Amino acid sequence: MRRDMRLRALSGYGFISPALIFYVFFFGFPVIFSFAASFRRWNMLVPLFDARFLGWDNFEFLLQNEMFLRSLLNTSLYAVITVCASLAISLFLAVLINSARFPVLWRFLFFTPVVTPSVAIGTIWNYLYRPNNGLLNQILGWFGIRPVYWLTDGNVVLFSVMLVAIWAGIGGSMLIFTAALKNIPNDYYDAAKIDGAGIFRRFFSITIPLIQPTLLFLMATGMIGAWQVFDLPFIMGRNAPAMSIMTVSWYIYETAFGSMRMGRASAGAFLLFIIIFVITLLILRAFRKGGYEGFAEKET
Amino acid sequence: MKVLRKKRRKYPVSRVIVTIAKYSILCIGAFCMILPFFWLFSASLMTSQELIADPPRWIPESPQWKNYMEIPRRIPILRYYGNSLLIAGLGTFGVLFTGSLAGFAFAKIPFPGRKILFRFVLSTMMFPVFIFLIPVFYLMKNLGWLDNHLSLIIPFAVSGYGIFLIRQFVMTIPDALMDSARIDGAGLWKIYLRIILPMIKPALATLGTLTFIGQWNSFLWPMIVTSNAQHLMTLPVGVSRLTLAFSTTETQHLVMAALVYQVIPMVIVFLYLQKNYVKGFVMSGFGGI
Amino acid sequence: MKKAFLVALVLMMVLSVISLGSTKLVWAVHWSDFQVDGIFDEEENLTVKGVQQYVDQYMKENPTVEIEIQPVPFDDYLKRILISHTAGQYSDIYNLYSLWAVQLVDSYILDAPPPALIETVRKDFVPVSVQGSTIEGKIWGVPMEISNYALIYNKKLFAEAGYQHPPKTWDELIDMAVDLTKRNEDGTIHQYGFAFLSGWDSAVVHPYLSMLYSLEGRLFTDDFSRSLLDSPEALLALEKQLELFKRGGTDTAGSVWAFPTGRVAMMIMAPWYESSLKLGFRDDYEETVGVAPFPYLTTPANCGYTWFIGVDRNSRHKEEAWKFIQWMTIELTEEGTTRMGELMARNIGSIPTHHADLDEFPDELNDLYTSVFVQELENTISEPNVAQGQEIKVVLMREIIEAWHGRKTPQQALSAAKREIDQILREFY
């Protein structure tokens, strides 16, 4: 038995060795390097170790800076709402498409935002969001609601960008849900139908439990991705007051390449990491508590 | 498959309503989704003036097919295609390969330290990508890879996202399958190759699609690397050469056409990989679940 | 065998001598497409030269020099310089926006030009562009391009409202803007009397600076020890902008990009917008577009910014680089212009900075659009070359936008900006 276990240990490491080697160089070194940078005032034009040492100053600055803190707030709102809405809608759609005819066609249509370049997405949504006769304001007009300044009003702009993000994110999650749904044998559903279970019962008692691992995956990676969002707010939110729309990644990026403060930007990136780490931990714990032991993380 | 029914459970009318509702939702949803995609193709056939029009035009007056002809005259698009295909292709293969290996191991091989290492892999995804930009560039320079395709492929050949995804999928495969294979004398590698891989085809297809798209569209890193090594330039960076800094509208129609060039391979890859979305496995004759 | 070996050896020695004698220069440019490759007509004949053609010509005249052009997208230009430098990757020649250059100078990245070159620059180039290329009292390159700001107005909309002349002062502008603004029933504006530009720092800050300068105010003390955002001029400039909002001459959703569609009556713009206007108005361009000096508050003034061409100190061929730059930007061709001037005026459509160029390109520079900008160069004051220029401008931009949205009073906005900016200045001066 001992030899069997040793063999398994070796095989295990063997299987993950390409990834591990990669991580040493392309993860370990950058993280250490950036961590070192976060303690200095570095404009990238002088060697890192000639840059002035600042101790914790960068971190202190960020934690007291109104714009950084505000961007944390914006990003957290964005992450929670976008991920939850996007997951719910894409699961619904995945189930729907699975039971419809021409699934490949529908899948493709719903997937197109993922392959559409952001320039096209930005242009169309800019048009939809126009205060003066944009489509959304026209629809509001039918209900007698006053026009909204979607992209320039500080109170609304974050929501407007979230809407586009949810819209754009549906395709990818839907694809993953579809793959997960394919893994559920039809027999389960057939057996349930024989026992008289209706659509909702089948959904909540069979589908949801069996896609637990996928749900966990999508929620965790969704959160991780959403907390790092940069493109969409940057493209669409440039004409709104920055306080209302800036996200943490945007702040970091601007601090690095606009203000040429790579040290402070690295510090910000580490703070962001800590936040993401804590949140992901919470998500993992929540899923474990869910009780679906058979399909969630197994303890060795 | 006919199933014995004890009684008629549904009136045909409600079934019809459900069907109508289902397809209307799909149609409306799909229409919303495809609007920008459709506009992209339409815009690529317009003149630069039509693109400025206000209110914006949806259909060109007369399709400017010559926009597509114009692109190869201005930028070496074949070379960009070649580079992009090579890089995205190999990069995707790398992610699928390392991801499936590691994902399988984390899911099914109980080796010491598995839990910690998996948490470590997860944590690599939590660092903002930004942290890696400069150090990896520094690495590439010192390894001498900067004028080489390697600098565009290797940094993206392993993905925690991929490992995580595969692991979740492999976890849904019953251990019983593996056990019976082991009883038959199969080693881990055979199990991986013959049992696991075929069963996670949908996951591989999905991961492949998403990875390919991400790498195909990637701009920031290739821009930084290829500005010093123009023979390596990829498609998105090449397309940016059509954008004029301060008068974007002048070449907008060409940029749109170039973007169509960029979009088409992704559509092809997506459709090609769709054939893998078959049921993961058939539970015929398998008792005990 | 031996003979072949000897021949190979000799060949290698010859080749290495040649390569030792040959120089490779790398020039990073922020231009793209036809600006670099040249403009060709239907029959593939060259009609207007691009950067590549000039470089080819130089290489022909100087066979031991090889010049590689690296086009980098403008938005990524600075980023790429920074990231490349961290790994010791350099280009030899750069196109530099003067504000970027301050940090480069402070970190000893730029090479000091040869003294003779500096003398020539002072003599032959337009003063405001020389001012723009001066950082902490020294000149760090040869000016390439100068941009300033003027009023662009829609003559047709003016005529409809009965206006014959563009406004001369800012107060006139406000009155006319209010009159020219038309709203829908739901309160949204479908025709803007005036539109501001937002979206990046220069877009907001440069017009503000123009107003400040026209009040004879300044942004910083001469030694950059503190900002002057608490001065009455700074406050008045912002208040005058806000008057436009308050009286309904514009709102925060207005955008200058709508001008080519005829929905904006007036805007403040720079020379580089010309081609978009021509594209938007097509045949109506001449009748519709009007250009006038920046409507001043107290004295005529406007803000300007400069691009200059410089050399990296880490370059291994600095002398050759400066020689090329001299050939490109200072040496006069038979037509009496500089090659860079020709590129600017004929291809890129910007304003060159050499005196000879400004005299010799009447067709390009005296057209409907650019002529006013050129004429107003005499009132142009260069934006200050302050350290952390972009960071400071972003701070100012954000506060101005807060004021535009009515989320802060002008006092609050400017004092918040002053606080942050002074803190930055204390770090560097």
GROMACS .gro file of C-alpha atoms in nm, chain A:
model
  300
    1MET     CA    1   0.000   0.000   0.000
    2ARG     CA    2   0.281   0.237   0.090
    3ARG     CA    3   0.434   0.196  -0.251
    4ASP     CA    4   0.100   0.262  -0.406
    5MET     CA    5   0.069   0.585  -0.214
    6ARG     CA    6   0.415   0.694  -0.303
    7LEU     CA    7   0.342   0.622  -0.663
    8ARG     CA    8   0.032   0.830  -0.642
    9ALA     CA    9   0.220   1.115  -0.481
   10LEU     CA   10   0.480   1.109  -0.753
   11SER     CA   11   0.223   1.088  -1.027
   12GLY     CA   12   0.030   1.371  -0.876
   13TYR     CA   13   0.333   1.593  -0.874
   14GLY     CA   14   0.422   1.471  -1.218
   15PHE     CA   15   0.092   1.583  -1.354
   16ILE     CA   16   0.116   1.927  -1.206
   17SER     CA   17   0.485   1.981  -1.267
   18PRO     CA   18   0.455   2.179  -1.594
   19ALA     CA   19   0.223   2.421  -1.420
   20LEU     CA   20   0.441   2.442  -1.111
   21ILE     CA   21   0.758   2.518  -1.302
   22PHE     CA   22   0.574   2.786  -1.491
   23TYR     CA   23   0.449   2.941  -1.171
   24VAL     CA   24   0.792   2.966  -1.017
   25PHE     CA   25   0.914   3.192  -1.294
   26PHE     CA   26   0.604   3.366  -1.412
   27PHE     CA   27   0.438   3.408  -1.081
   28GLY     CA   28   0.688   3.385  -0.802
   29PHE     CA   29   0.939   3.626  -0.946
   30PRO     CA   30   0.687   3.893  -1.054
   31VAL     CA   31   0.509   3.888  -0.721
   32ILE     CA   32   0.829   3.929  -0.525
   33PHE     CA   33   0.947   4.199  -0.761
   34SER     CA   34   0.622   4.394  -0.743
   35PHE     CA   35   0.609   4.355  -0.370
   36ALA     CA   36   0.954   4.509  -0.347
   37ALA     CA   37   0.841   4.789  -0.576
   38SER     CA   38   0.544   4.873  -0.358
   39PHE     CA   39   0.776   5.005  -0.090
   40ARG     CA   40   0.946   5.255  -0.315
   41ARG     CA   41   0.877   5.565  -0.516
   42TRP     CA   42   0.961   5.432  -0.859
   43ASN     CA   43   0.889   5.597  -1.192
   44MET     CA   44   1.024   5.307  -1.395
   45LEU     CA   45   1.298   5.518  -1.547
   46VAL     CA   46   1.560   5.446  -1.284
   47PRO     CA   47   1.662   5.101  -1.163
   48LEU     CA   48   1.428   4.976  -0.894
   49PHE     CA   49   1.686   4.959  -0.622
   50ASP     CA   50   1.797   5.316  -0.681
   51ALA     CA   51   1.446   5.437  -0.623
   52ARG     CA   52   1.370   5.613  -0.299
   53PHE     CA   53   1.260   5.380  -0.022
   54LEU     CA   54   0.929   5.485   0.127
   55GLY     CA   55   0.841   5.216   0.376
   56TRP     CA   56   0.468   5.191   0.417
   57ASP     CA   57   0.399   5.535   0.270
   58ASN     CA   58   0.242   5.407  -0.048
   59PHE     CA   59   0.000   5.190   0.143
   60GLU     CA   60  -0.083   5.468   0.383
   61PHE     CA   61  -0.149   5.709   0.101
   62LEU     CA   62  -0.387   5.470  -0.070
   63LEU     CA   63  -0.584   5.384   0.238
   64GLN     CA   64  -0.641   5.753   0.304
   65ASN     CA   65  -0.699   5.859  -0.055
   66GLU     CA   66  -1.060   5.943  -0.130
   67MET     CA   67  -1.040   5.838  -0.493
   68PHE     CA   68  -0.889   5.498  -0.412
   69LEU     CA   69  -1.143   5.426  -0.142
   70ARG     CA   70  -1.424   5.539  -0.364
   71SER     CA   71  -1.299   5.313  -0.640
   72LEU     CA   72  -1.308   5.024  -0.393
   73LEU     CA   73  -1.671   5.100  -0.324
   74ASN     CA   74  -1.755   5.129  -0.692
   75THR     CA   75  -1.580   4.806  -0.772
   76SER     CA   76  -1.747   4.611  -0.493
   77LEU     CA   77  -2.092   4.722  -0.605
   78TYR     CA   78  -2.000   4.637  -0.959
   79ALA     CA   79  -1.867   4.294  -0.869
   80VAL     CA   80  -2.158   4.179  -0.658
   81ILE     CA   81  -2.433   4.294  -0.887
   82THR     CA   82  -2.269   4.199  -1.213
   83VAL     CA   83  -2.169   3.849  -1.108
   84CYS     CA   84  -2.499   3.756  -0.947
   85ALA     CA   85  -2.716   3.891  -1.226
   86SER     CA   86  -2.497   3.753  -1.499
   87LEU     CA   87  -2.488   3.403  -1.346
   88ALA     CA   88  -2.860   3.387  -1.289
   89ILE     CA   89  -2.942   3.498  -1.641
   90SER     CA   90  -2.686   3.277  -1.811
   91LEU     CA   91  -2.796   2.969  -1.621
   92PHE     CA   92  -3.153   3.036  -1.717
   93LEU     CA   93  -3.051   3.079  -2.078
   94ALA     CA   94  -2.831   2.770  -2.079
   95VAL     CA   95  -3.119   2.558  -1.956
   96LEU     CA   96  -3.353   2.717  -2.205
   97ILE     CA   97  -3.124   2.665  -2.501
   98ASN     CA   98  -3.053   2.309  -2.401
   99SER     CA   99  -3.419   2.230  -2.438
  100ALA     CA  100  -3.474   2.423  -2.757
  101ARG     CA  101  -3.420   2.343  -3.119
  102PHE     CA  102  -3.113   2.466  -3.305
  103PRO     CA  103  -2.905   2.498  -2.987
  104VAL     CA  104  -2.588   2.578  -3.175
  105LEU     CA  105  -2.755   2.874  -3.342
  106TRP     CA  106  -2.882   3.018  -3.015
  107ARG     CA  107  -2.555   2.955  -2.842
  108PHE     CA  108  -2.374   3.139  -3.112
  109LEU     CA  109  -2.609   3.435  -3.107
  110PHE     CA  110  -2.583   3.474  -2.733
  111PHE     CA  111  -2.210   3.433  -2.749
  112THR     CA  112  -2.148   3.710  -3.002
  113PRO     CA  113  -2.081   3.984  -2.745
  114VAL     CA  114  -1.782   3.782  -2.630
  115VAL     CA  115  -1.624   3.792  -2.974
  116THR     CA  116  -1.731   4.144  -3.059
  117PRO     CA  117  -1.448   4.395  -3.025
  118SER     CA  118  -1.507   4.647  -2.748
  119VAL     CA  119  -1.499   4.930  -2.999
  120ALA     CA  120  -1.819   4.802  -3.156
  121ILE     CA  121  -1.978   4.736  -2.819
  122GLY     CA  122  -1.886   5.080  -2.696
  123THR     CA  123  -2.022   5.252  -3.005
  124ILE     CA  124  -2.355   5.075  -2.998
  125TRP     CA  125  -2.412   5.122  -2.629
  126ASN     CA  126  -2.308   5.485  -2.653
  127TYR     CA  127  -2.580   5.523  -2.905
  128LEU     CA  128  -2.837   5.338  -2.697
  129TYR     CA  129  -2.750   5.551  -2.398
  130ARG     CA  130  -2.778   5.887  -2.569
  131PRO     CA  131  -2.986   6.128  -2.364
  132ASN     CA  132  -3.128   6.286  -2.672
  133ASN     CA  133  -3.337   6.022  -2.850
  134GLY     CA  134  -3.126   5.727  -2.751
  135LEU     CA  135  -3.321   5.402  -2.757
  136LEU     CA  136  -3.330   5.355  -2.381
  137ASN     CA  137  -3.459   5.704  -2.319
  138GLN     CA  138  -3.720   5.654  -2.586
  139ILE     CA  139  -3.844   5.345  -2.408
  140LEU     CA  140  -3.853   5.536  -2.083
  141GLY     CA  141  -4.051   5.803  -2.261
  142TRP     CA  142  -4.329   5.554  -2.339
  143PHE     CA  143  -4.372   5.514  -1.965
  144GLY     CA  144  -4.360   5.885  -1.910
  145ILE     CA  145  -4.024   5.874  -1.735
  146ARG     CA  146  -3.791   6.168  -1.781
  147PRO     CA  147  -3.477   6.110  -1.983
  148VAL     CA  148  -3.176   5.978  -1.801
  149TYR     CA  149  -2.822   6.091  -1.864
  150TRP     CA  150  -2.687   5.740  -1.861
  151LEU     CA  151  -2.319   5.804  -1.915
  152THR     CA  152  -2.269   6.150  -1.776
  153ASP     CA  153  -2.480   6.155  -1.461
  154GLY     CA  154  -2.267   6.049  -1.168
  155ASN     CA  155  -2.559   5.878  -0.996
  156VAL     CA  156  -2.636   5.654  -1.288
  157VAL     CA  157  -2.315   5.588  -1.476
  158LEU     CA  158  -2.200   5.292  -1.266
  159PHE     CA  159  -2.533   5.124  -1.319
  160SER     CA  160  -2.517   5.189  -1.694
  161VAL     CA  161  -2.179   5.025  -1.719
  162MET     CA  162  -2.296   4.732  -1.509
  163LEU     CA  163  -2.580   4.674  -1.748
  164VAL     CA  164  -2.340   4.647  -2.039
  165ALA     CA  165  -2.112   4.421  -1.836
  166ILE     CA  166  -2.395   4.183  -1.750
  167TRP     CA  167  -2.504   4.182  -2.111
  168ALA     CA  168  -2.152   4.108  -2.230
  169GLY     CA  169  -2.077   3.848  -1.965
  170ILE     CA  170  -2.374   3.626  -2.029
  171GLY     CA  171  -2.224   3.447  -2.327
  172GLY     CA  172  -1.915   3.310  -2.156
  173SER     CA  173  -2.091   3.186  -1.843
  174MET     CA  174  -2.367   3.037  -2.052
  175LEU     CA  175  -2.114   2.834  -2.243
  176ILE     CA  176  -1.967   2.694  -1.925
  177PHE     CA  177  -2.308   2.618  -1.783
  178THR     CA  178  -2.394   2.438  -2.104
  179ALA     CA  179  -2.089   2.218  -2.070
  180ALA     CA  180  -2.188   2.143  -1.713
  181LEU     CA  181  -2.543   2.063  -1.807
  182LYS     CA  182  -2.418   1.821  -2.069
  183ASN     CA  183  -2.254   1.627  -1.790
  184ILE     CA  184  -2.583   1.546  -1.625
  185PRO     CA  185  -2.715   1.218  -1.758
  186ASN     CA  186  -3.062   1.228  -1.902
  187ASP     CA  187  -3.155   0.928  -1.689
  188TYR     CA  188  -3.180   1.146  -1.382
  189TYR     CA  189  -3.437   1.370  -1.542
  190ASP     CA  190  -3.628   1.079  -1.684
  191ALA     CA  191  -3.644   0.910  -1.346
  192ALA     CA  192  -3.766   1.232  -1.188
  193LYS     CA  193  -4.030   1.277  -1.455
  194ILE     CA  194  -4.157   0.928  -1.385
  195ASP     CA  195  -4.184   1.016  -1.019
  196GLY     CA  196  -4.397   1.315  -1.116
  197ALA     CA  197  -4.153   1.599  -1.060
  198GLY     CA  198  -4.236   1.923  -1.244
  199ILE     CA  199  -3.995   2.158  -1.417
  200PHE     CA  200  -3.902   2.364  -1.115
  201ARG     CA  201  -3.864   2.062  -0.892
  202ARG     CA  202  -3.635   1.897  -1.142
  203PHE     CA  203  -3.435   2.217  -1.173
  204PHE     CA  204  -3.379   2.275  -0.807
  205SER     CA  205  -3.333   1.914  -0.701
  206ILE     CA  206  -3.129   1.779  -0.988
  207THR     CA  207  -2.974   2.052  -1.196
  208ILE     CA  208  -2.858   2.291  -0.927
  209PRO     CA  209  -2.694   2.032  -0.704
  210LEU     CA  210  -2.520   1.864  -0.992
  211ILE     CA  211  -2.368   2.185  -1.122
  212GLN     CA  212  -2.241   2.292  -0.782
  213PRO     CA  213  -1.877   2.266  -0.886
  214THR     CA  214  -1.948   2.479  -1.190
  215LEU     CA  215  -2.143   2.734  -0.990
  216LEU     CA  216  -1.859   2.760  -0.747
  217PHE     CA  217  -1.617   2.802  -1.033
  218LEU     CA  218  -1.819   3.071  -1.204
  219MET     CA  219  -1.890   3.262  -0.890
  220ALA     CA  220  -1.529   3.255  -0.778
  221THR     CA  221  -1.378   3.340  -1.114
  222GLY     CA  222  -1.655   3.588  -1.180
  223MET     CA  223  -1.575   3.773  -0.861
  224ILE     CA  224  -1.204   3.759  -0.926
  225GLY     CA  225  -1.256   3.897  -1.274
  226ALA     CA  226  -1.511   4.157  -1.175
  227TRP     CA  227  -1.291   4.299  -0.903
  228GLN     CA  228  -1.023   4.354  -1.165
  229VAL     CA  229  -1.249   4.517  -1.421
  230PHE     CA  230  -1.085   4.786  -1.628
  231ASP     CA  231  -1.193   4.798  -1.992
  232LEU     CA  232  -1.561   4.873  -1.982
  233PRO     CA  233  -1.567   5.151  -1.721
  234PHE     CA  234  -1.259   5.304  -1.881
  235ILE     CA  235  -1.416   5.312  -2.227
  236MET     CA  236  -1.767   5.413  -2.132
  237GLY     CA  237  -1.719   5.618  -1.819
  238ARG     CA  238  -1.474   5.879  -1.935
  239ASN     CA  239  -1.728   6.157  -1.951
  240ALA     CA  240  -1.872   6.110  -1.606
  241PRO     CA  241  -1.724   6.242  -1.283
  242ALA     CA  242  -1.443   6.005  -1.202
  243MET     CA  243  -1.552   5.949  -0.843
  244SER     CA  244  -1.867   5.778  -0.962
  245ILE     CA  245  -1.716   5.531  -1.200
  246MET     CA  246  -1.353   5.470  -1.129
  247THR     CA  247  -1.262   5.111  -1.049
  248VAL     CA  248  -0.960   4.988  -0.862
  249SER     CA  249  -0.780   4.854  -1.167
  250TRP     CA  250  -0.833   5.181  -1.350
  251TYR     CA  251  -0.693   5.367  -1.052
  252ILE     CA  252  -0.390   5.139  -1.040
  253TYR     CA  253  -0.332   5.165  -1.411
  254GLU     CA  254  -0.353   5.542  -1.408
  255THR     CA  255  -0.127   5.569  -1.108
  256ALA     CA  256   0.131   5.358  -1.287
  257PHE     CA  257   0.129   5.494  -1.639
  258GLY     CA  258  -0.030   5.834  -1.600
  259SER     CA  259   0.129   5.953  -1.279
  260MET     CA  260   0.433   5.732  -1.331
  261ARG     CA  261   0.412   5.600  -0.977
  262MET     CA  262   0.478   5.234  -1.023
  263GLY     CA  263   0.551   5.180  -0.656
  264ARG     CA  264   0.220   5.315  -0.541
  265ALA     CA  265   0.042   5.125  -0.817
  266SER     CA  266   0.203   4.801  -0.705
  267ALA     CA  267   0.092   4.871  -0.350
  268GLY     CA  268  -0.259   4.921  -0.479
  269ALA     CA  269  -0.240   4.595  -0.667
  270PHE     CA  270  -0.144   4.412  -0.350
  271LEU     CA  271  -0.428   4.569  -0.158
  272LEU     CA  272  -0.659   4.456  -0.435
  273PHE     CA  273  -0.516   4.107  -0.408
  274ILE     CA  274  -0.589   4.094  -0.039
  275ILE     CA  275  -0.947   4.194  -0.097
  276ILE     CA  276  -0.996   3.939  -0.372
  277PHE     CA  277  -0.831   3.672  -0.160
  278VAL     CA  278  -1.062   3.730   0.134
  279ILE     CA  279  -1.372   3.734  -0.083
  280THR     CA  280  -1.278   3.417  -0.266
  281LEU     CA  281  -1.213   3.246   0.066
  282LEU     CA  282  -1.560   3.346   0.178
  283ILE     CA  283  -1.712   3.206  -0.139
  284LEU     CA  284  -1.526   2.876  -0.103
  285ARG     CA  285  -1.639   2.846   0.255
  286ALA     CA  286  -1.999   2.922   0.164
  287PHE     CA  287  -2.005   2.645  -0.092
  288ARG     CA  288  -1.856   2.396   0.144
  289LYS     CA  289  -2.121   2.477   0.399
  290GLY     CA  290  -2.380   2.411   0.133
  291GLY     CA  291  -2.344   2.047   0.219
  292TYR     CA  292  -2.311   1.902  -0.125
  293GLU     CA  293  -2.010   1.707  -0.017
  294GLY     CA  294  -2.015   1.465  -0.298
  295PHE     CA  295  -1.944   1.728  -0.557
  296ALA     CA  296  -1.773   2.007  -0.374
  297GLU     CA  297  -1.420   2.014  -0.247
  298LYS     CA  298  -1.310   1.685  -0.104
  299GLU     CA  299  -1.083   1.688   0.195
  300THR     CA  300  -0.783   1.465   0.158
   0.00000   0.00000   0.00000
